[in-house]
Tab-separated table of C-alpha atoms and ligand atoms in Angstrom:
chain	number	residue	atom	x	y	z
A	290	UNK	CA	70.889	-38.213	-59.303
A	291	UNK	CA	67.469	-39.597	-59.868
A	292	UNK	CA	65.627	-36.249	-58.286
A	293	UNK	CA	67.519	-34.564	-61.043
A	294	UNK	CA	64.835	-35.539	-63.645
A	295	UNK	CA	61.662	-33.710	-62.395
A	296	UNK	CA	64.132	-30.811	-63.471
A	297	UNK	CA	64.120	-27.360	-61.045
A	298	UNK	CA	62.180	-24.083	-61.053
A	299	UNK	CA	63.131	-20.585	-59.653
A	300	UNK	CA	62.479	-20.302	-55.707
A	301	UNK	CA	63.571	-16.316	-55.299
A	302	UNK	CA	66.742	-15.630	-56.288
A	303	UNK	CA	67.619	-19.563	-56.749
A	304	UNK	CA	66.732	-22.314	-58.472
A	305	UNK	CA	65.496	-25.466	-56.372
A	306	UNK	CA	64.804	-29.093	-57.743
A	307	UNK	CA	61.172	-30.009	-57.799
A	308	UNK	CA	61.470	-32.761	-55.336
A	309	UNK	CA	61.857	-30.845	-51.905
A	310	UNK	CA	61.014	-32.298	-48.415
A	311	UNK	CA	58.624	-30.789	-45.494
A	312	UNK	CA	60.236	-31.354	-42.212
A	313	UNK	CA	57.042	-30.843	-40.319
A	314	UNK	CA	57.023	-34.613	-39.623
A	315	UNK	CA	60.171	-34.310	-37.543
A	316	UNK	CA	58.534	-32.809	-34.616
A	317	UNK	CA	56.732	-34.870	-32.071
A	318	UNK	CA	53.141	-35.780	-32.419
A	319	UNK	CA	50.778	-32.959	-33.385
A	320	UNK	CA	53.794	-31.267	-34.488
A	321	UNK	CA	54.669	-30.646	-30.535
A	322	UNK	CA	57.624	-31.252	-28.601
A	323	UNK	CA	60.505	-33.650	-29.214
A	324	UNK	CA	60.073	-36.982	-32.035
A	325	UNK	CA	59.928	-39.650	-30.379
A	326	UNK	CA	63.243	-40.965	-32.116
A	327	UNK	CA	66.167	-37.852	-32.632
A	328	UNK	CA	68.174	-40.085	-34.076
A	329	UNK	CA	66.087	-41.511	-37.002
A	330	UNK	CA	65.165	-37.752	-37.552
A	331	UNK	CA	68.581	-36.496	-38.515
A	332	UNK	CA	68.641	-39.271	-40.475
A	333	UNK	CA	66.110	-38.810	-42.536
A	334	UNK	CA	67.525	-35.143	-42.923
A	335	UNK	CA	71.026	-36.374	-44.100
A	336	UNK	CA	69.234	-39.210	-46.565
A	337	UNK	CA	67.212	-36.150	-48.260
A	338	UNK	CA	70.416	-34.322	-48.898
A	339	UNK	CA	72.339	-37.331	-49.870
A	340	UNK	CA	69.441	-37.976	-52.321
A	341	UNK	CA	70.126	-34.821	-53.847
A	342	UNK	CA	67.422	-32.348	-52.043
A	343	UNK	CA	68.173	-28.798	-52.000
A	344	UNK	CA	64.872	-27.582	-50.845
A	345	UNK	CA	63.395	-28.166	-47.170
A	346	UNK	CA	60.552	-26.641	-45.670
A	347	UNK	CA	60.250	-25.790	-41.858
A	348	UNK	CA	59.221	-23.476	-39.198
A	349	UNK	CA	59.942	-22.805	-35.669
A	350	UNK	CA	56.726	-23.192	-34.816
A	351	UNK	CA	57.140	-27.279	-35.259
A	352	UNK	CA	57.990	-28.330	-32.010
A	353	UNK	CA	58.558	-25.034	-31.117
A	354	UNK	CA	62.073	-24.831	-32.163
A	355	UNK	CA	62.757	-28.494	-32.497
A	356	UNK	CA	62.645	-28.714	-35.872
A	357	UNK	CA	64.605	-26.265	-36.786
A	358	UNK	CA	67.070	-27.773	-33.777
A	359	UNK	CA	67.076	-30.615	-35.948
A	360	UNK	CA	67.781	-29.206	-39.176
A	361	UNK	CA	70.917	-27.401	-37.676
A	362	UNK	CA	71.812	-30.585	-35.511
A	363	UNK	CA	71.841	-32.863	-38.933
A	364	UNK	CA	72.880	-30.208	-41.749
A	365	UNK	CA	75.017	-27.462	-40.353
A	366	UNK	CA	77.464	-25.989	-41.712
A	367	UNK	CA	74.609	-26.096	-44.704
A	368	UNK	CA	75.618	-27.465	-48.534
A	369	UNK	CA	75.919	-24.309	-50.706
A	370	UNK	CA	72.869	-24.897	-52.781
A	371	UNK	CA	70.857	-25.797	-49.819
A	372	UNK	CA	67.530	-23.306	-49.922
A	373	UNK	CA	65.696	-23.659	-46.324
A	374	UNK	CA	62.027	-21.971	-46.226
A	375	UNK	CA	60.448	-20.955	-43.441
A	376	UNK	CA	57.521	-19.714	-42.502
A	377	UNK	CA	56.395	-16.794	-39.910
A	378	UNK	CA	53.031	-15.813	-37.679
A	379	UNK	CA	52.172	-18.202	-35.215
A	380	UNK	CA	53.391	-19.329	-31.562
A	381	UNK	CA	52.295	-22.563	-29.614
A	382	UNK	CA	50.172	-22.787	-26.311
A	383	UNK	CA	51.201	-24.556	-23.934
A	384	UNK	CA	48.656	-27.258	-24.902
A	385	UNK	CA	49.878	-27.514	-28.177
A	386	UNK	CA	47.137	-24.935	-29.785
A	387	UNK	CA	48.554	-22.736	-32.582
A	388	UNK	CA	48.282	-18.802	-32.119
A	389	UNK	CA	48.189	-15.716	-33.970
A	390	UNK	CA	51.360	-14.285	-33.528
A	391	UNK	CA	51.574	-11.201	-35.909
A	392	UNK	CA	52.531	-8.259	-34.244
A	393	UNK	CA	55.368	-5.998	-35.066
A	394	UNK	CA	57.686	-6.953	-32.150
A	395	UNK	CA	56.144	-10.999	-32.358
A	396	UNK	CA	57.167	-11.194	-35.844
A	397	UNK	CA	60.501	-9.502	-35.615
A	398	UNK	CA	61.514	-11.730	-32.594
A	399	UNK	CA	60.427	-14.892	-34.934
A	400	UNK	CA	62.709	-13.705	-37.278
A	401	UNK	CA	65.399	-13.819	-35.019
A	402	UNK	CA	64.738	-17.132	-33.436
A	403	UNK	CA	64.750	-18.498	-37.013
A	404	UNK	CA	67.648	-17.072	-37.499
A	405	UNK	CA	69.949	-18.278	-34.570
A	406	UNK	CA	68.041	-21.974	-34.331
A	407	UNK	CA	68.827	-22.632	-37.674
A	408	UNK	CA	72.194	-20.822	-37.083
A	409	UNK	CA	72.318	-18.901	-40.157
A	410	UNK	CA	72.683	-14.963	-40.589
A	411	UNK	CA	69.719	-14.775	-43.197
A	412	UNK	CA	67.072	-16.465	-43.515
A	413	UNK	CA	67.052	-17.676	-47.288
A	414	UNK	CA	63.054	-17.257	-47.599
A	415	UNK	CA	60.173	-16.475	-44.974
A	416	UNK	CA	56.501	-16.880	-45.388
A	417	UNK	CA	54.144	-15.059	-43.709
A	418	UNK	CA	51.570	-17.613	-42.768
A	419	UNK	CA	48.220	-16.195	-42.900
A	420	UNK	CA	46.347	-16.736	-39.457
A	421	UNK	CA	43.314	-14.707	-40.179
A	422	UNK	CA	42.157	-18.258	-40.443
A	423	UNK	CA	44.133	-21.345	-39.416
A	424	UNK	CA	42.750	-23.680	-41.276
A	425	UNK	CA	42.286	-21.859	-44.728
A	426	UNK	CA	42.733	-18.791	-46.754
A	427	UNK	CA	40.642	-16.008	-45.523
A	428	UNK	CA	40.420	-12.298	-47.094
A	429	UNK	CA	41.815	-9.722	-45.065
A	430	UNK	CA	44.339	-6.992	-44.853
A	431	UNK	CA	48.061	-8.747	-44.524
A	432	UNK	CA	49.804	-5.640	-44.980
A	433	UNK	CA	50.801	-4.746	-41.556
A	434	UNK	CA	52.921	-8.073	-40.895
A	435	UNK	CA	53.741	-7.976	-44.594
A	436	UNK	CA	55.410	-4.442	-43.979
A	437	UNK	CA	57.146	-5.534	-40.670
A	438	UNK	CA	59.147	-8.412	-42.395
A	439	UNK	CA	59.745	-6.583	-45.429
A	440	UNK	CA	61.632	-4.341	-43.713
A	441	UNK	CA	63.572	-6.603	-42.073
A	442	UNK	CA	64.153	-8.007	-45.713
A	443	UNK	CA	65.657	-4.976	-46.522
A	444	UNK	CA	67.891	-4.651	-43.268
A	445	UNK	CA	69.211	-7.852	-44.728
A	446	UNK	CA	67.860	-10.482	-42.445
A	447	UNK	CA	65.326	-12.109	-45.268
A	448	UNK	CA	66.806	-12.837	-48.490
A	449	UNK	CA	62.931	-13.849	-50.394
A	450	UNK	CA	59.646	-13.280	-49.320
A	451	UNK	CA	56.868	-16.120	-49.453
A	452	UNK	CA	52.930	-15.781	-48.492
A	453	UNK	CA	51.297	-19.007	-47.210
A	454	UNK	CA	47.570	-19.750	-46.638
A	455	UNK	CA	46.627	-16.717	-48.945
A	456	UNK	CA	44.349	-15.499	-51.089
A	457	UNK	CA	44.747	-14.789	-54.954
A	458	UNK	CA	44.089	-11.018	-53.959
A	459	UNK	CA	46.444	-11.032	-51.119
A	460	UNK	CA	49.474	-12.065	-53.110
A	461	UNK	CA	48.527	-9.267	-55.393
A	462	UNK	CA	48.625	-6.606	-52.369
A	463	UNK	CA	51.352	-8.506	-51.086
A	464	UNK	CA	53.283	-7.961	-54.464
A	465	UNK	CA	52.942	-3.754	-53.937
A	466	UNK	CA	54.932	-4.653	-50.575
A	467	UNK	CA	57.890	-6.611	-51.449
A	468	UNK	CA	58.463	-8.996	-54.567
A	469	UNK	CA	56.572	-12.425	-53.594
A	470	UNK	CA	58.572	-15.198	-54.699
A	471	UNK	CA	56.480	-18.135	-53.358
A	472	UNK	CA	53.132	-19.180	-52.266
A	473	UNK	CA	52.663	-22.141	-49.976
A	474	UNK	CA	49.200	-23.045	-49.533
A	475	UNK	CA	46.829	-26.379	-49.592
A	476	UNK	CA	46.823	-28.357	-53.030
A	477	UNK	CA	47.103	-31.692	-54.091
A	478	UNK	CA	45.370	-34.547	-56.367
A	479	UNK	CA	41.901	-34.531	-54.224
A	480	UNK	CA	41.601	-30.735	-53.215
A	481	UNK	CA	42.236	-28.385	-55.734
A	482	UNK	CA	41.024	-24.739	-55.020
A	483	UNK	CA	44.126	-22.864	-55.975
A	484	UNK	CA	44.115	-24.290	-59.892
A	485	UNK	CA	43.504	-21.102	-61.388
A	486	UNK	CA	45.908	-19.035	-58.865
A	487	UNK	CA	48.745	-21.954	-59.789
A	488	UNK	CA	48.277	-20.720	-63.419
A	489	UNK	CA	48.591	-17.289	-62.930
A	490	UNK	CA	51.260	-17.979	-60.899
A	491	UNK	CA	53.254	-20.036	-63.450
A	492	UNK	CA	52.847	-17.144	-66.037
A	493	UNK	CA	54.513	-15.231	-63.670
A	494	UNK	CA	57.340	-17.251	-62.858
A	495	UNK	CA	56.514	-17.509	-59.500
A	496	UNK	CA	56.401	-21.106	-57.473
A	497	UNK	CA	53.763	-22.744	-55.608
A	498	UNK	CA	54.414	-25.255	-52.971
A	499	UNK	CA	51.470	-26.917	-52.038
A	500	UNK	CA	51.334	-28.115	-48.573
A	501	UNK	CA	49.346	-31.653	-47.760
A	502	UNK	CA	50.175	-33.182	-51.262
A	503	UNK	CA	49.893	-36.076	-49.675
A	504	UNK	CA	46.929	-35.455	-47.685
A	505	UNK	CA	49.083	-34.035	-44.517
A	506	UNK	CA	47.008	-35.522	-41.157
A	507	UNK	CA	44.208	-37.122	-43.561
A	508	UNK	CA	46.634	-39.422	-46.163
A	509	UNK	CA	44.972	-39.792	-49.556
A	510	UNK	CA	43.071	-42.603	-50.007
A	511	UNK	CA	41.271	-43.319	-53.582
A	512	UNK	CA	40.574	-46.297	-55.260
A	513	UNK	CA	41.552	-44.187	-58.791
A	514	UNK	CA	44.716	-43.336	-57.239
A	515	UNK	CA	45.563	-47.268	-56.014
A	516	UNK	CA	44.306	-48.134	-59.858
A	517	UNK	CA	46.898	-45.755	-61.324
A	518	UNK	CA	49.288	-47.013	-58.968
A	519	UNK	CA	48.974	-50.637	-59.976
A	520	UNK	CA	49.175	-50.181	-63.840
A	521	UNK	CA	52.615	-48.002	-63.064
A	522	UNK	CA	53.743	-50.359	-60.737
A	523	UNK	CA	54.253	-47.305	-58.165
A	524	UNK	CA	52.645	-46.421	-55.029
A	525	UNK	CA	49.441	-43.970	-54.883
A	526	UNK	CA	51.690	-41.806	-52.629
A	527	UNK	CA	54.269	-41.929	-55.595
A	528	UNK	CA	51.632	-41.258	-58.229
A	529	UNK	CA	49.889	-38.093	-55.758
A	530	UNK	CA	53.617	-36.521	-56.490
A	531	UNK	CA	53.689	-37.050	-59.844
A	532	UNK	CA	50.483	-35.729	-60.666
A	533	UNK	CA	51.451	-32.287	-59.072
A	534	UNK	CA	55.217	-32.167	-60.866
A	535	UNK	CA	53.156	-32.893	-63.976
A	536	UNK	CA	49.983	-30.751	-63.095
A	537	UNK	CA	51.885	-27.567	-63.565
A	538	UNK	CA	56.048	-26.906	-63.764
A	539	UNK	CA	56.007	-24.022	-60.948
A	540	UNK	CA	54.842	-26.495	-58.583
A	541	UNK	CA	57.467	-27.460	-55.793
A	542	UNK	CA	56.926	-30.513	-53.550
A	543	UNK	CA	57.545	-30.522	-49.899
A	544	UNK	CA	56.281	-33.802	-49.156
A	545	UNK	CA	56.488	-34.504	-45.646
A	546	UNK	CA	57.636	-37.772	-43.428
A	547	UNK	CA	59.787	-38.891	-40.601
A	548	UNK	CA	60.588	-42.260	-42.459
A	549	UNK	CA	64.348	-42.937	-44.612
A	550	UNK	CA	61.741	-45.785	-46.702
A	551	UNK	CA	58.645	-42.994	-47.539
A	552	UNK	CA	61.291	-40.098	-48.240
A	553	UNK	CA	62.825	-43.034	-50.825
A	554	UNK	CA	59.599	-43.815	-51.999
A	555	UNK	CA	58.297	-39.997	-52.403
A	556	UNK	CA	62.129	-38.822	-54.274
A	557	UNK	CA	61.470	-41.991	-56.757
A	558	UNK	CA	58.346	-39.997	-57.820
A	559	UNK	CA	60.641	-37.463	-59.913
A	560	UNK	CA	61.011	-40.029	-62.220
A	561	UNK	CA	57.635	-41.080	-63.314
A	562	UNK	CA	56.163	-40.309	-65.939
A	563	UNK	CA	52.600	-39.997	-66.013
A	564	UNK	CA	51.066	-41.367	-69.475
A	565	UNK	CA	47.915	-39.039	-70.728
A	566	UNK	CA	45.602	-41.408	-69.730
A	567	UNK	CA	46.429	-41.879	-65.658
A	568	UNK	CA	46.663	-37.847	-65.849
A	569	UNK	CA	43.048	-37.728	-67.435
A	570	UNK	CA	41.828	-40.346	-64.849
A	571	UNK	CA	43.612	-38.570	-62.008
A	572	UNK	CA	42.033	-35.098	-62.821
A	573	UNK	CA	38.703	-37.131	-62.166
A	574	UNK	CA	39.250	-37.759	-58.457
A	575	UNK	CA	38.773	-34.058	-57.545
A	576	UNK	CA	35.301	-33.437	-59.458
A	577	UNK	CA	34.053	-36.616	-57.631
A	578	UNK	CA	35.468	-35.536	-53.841
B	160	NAP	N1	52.046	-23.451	-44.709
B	160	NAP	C1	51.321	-24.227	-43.953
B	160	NAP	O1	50.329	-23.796	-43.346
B	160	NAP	C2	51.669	-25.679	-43.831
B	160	NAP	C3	50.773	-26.570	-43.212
B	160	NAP	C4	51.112	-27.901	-43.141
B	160	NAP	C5	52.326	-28.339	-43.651
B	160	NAP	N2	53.205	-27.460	-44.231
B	160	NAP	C6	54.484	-27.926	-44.838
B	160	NAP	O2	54.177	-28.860	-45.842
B	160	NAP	C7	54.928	-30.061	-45.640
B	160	NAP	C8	54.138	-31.240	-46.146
B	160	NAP	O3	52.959	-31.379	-45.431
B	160	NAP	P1	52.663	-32.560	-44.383
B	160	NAP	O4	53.933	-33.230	-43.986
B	160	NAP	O5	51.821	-31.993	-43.332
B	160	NAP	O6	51.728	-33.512	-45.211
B	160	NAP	P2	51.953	-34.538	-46.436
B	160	NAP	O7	53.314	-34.370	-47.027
B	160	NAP	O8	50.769	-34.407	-47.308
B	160	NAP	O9	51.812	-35.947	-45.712
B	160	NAP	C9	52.570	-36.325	-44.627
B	160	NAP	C10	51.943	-37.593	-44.067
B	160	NAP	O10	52.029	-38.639	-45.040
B	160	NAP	C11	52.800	-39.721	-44.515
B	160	NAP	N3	53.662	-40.185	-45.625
B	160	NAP	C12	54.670	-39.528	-46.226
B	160	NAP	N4	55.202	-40.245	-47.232
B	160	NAP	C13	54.491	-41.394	-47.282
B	160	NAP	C14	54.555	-42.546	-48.094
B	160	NAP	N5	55.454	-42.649	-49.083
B	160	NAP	N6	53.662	-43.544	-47.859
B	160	NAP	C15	52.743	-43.454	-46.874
B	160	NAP	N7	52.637	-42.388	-46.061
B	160	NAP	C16	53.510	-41.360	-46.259
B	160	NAP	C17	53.591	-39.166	-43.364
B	160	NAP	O11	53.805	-40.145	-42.391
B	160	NAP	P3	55.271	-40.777	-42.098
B	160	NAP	O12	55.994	-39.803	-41.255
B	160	NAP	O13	54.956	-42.048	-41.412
B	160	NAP	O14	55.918	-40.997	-43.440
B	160	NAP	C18	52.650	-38.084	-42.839
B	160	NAP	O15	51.674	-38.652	-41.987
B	160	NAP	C19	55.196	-30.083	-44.142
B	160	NAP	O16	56.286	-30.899	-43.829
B	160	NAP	C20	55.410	-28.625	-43.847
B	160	NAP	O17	56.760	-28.277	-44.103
B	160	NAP	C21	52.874	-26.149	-44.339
């Protein structure tokens, strides 16, 4: 299949391909409440796997629940080789706000709402979402929740554990807790504060999925990028994509939409290849942001 040729990395104890999808976009606006269209949702769901995606991204903190209604609704009983991530801290107000949800008997009960809306007996990894600070990666002692879900790793429940919206130094703590096999956090073509944590990373082995590689609520939007995009005859979403599966090989993409024609469009990045030049020009757009 065409996703096949931006090849796969090690996601825990599995490999995934590069070329994932975020389902985040399935929930209604502001990632609350019901889509607007079910239907088209499990279809995009059923395209991605058709196309060869063994890799989605979720929580059931999109919609609440919905999402992960969805995902079950369009993909259960799940392919074999299907890897489902999802991530762990936070609860919804009523208005939509998103809340710190960390405590012992909160995170446990997350756990096991994952668990039965995605109907599945483990979860096959869980991220514990930072909330120190909900929009970015703040220091601070993770340990507590860390210790909660790691031992509800080892009653079996969790098969990998992920960290998401973390610092360098918390995925080192994190790492005298349980074995961190991922680390979700902002990155893409225009923001690019993790570079040196993606390296360490990938001598490690370990992945990193950045989240927004597209921009998430703020779409990229650079003249460099629609420049590259012309002389590849792609699109600058396409080229964003390819400039992360090329910017480092433990890099998996979640890209997110609620569209069959973007989800094309973003799985037809695996196979560019970006020439030297568009990769120098592209590594430009950051230092001028
Ligand atoms: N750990 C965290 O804190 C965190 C935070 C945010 C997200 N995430 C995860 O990361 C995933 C990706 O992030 P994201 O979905 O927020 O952002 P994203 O992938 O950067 O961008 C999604 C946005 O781009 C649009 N889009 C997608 N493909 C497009 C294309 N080919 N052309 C034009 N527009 C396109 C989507 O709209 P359409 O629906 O119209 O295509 C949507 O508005 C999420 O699904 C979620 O699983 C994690």
């Amino acid at each position: 299949m065409p996703i096949d040729t931006s090849g796969t990395f090690k996601l825990g104890a599995r490999s995934v391909k590069r070329l994932g999808y975020g389902a985040m976009q399935l929930a209604g606006p502001g990632v609350f409440g019901p889509p607007k269209d079910r239907a088209a949702a499990v279809a995009v769901l059923r395209e991605a796997v058709a196309r060869g995606v063994n890799h989605i991204d979720t929580s059931d903190f999109y919609g609440p629940h919905v999402t992960n209604q969805i995902i079950k609704e369009a993909l259960h009983p799940y392919p074999d080789d299907l890897t489902i991530v999802t991530k762990i801290s936070a609860r919804r107000g009523a208005d939509g706000s998103w809340i710190p949800a960390m405590s012992p008997a909160e995170l446990t009960q997350a756990v096991h709402d994952n668990l039965r809306h995605l109907g599945v007996d483990v979860l096959d990894v869980v991220n514990l979402r930072s909330m120190l600070d909900v929009h970015g990666p703040k220091e601070g002692s993770l340990e507590a929740p860390l210790t909660v879900l790691a031992d509800l790793q080892r009653k079996g429940l969790i098969r990998d554990m992920g960290m998401s919206n973390v610092t360098a130094r918390q995925v080192a703590d994190g790492n005298k807790i349980t074995k961190i096999a991922c680390v979700q956090n902002q990155y893409n073509v225009a923001h690019r504060d993790d570079d040196a944590l993606i390296d360490d990373l990938a001598r490690d082995g370990v992945a990193y999925v950045p989240f927004f590689p597209l921009g998430g609520f703020t779409p990229l939007q650079s003249s460099t990028l629609n420049d590259v995009a012309k002389g590849l005859g792609a699109t600058p979403m396409q080229v964003a994509l390819a400039w992360l599966l090329r910017r480092s090989p433990n890099i998996l993409l979640i890209p997110g939409t609620s569209s069959v024609a973007h989800l094309k469009e973003n799985l037809a990045a695996a196979e560019i290849d970006l020439p030297d030049d568009a990769m120098a020009a592209l590594n430009g757009i950051a230092s001028a942001a």
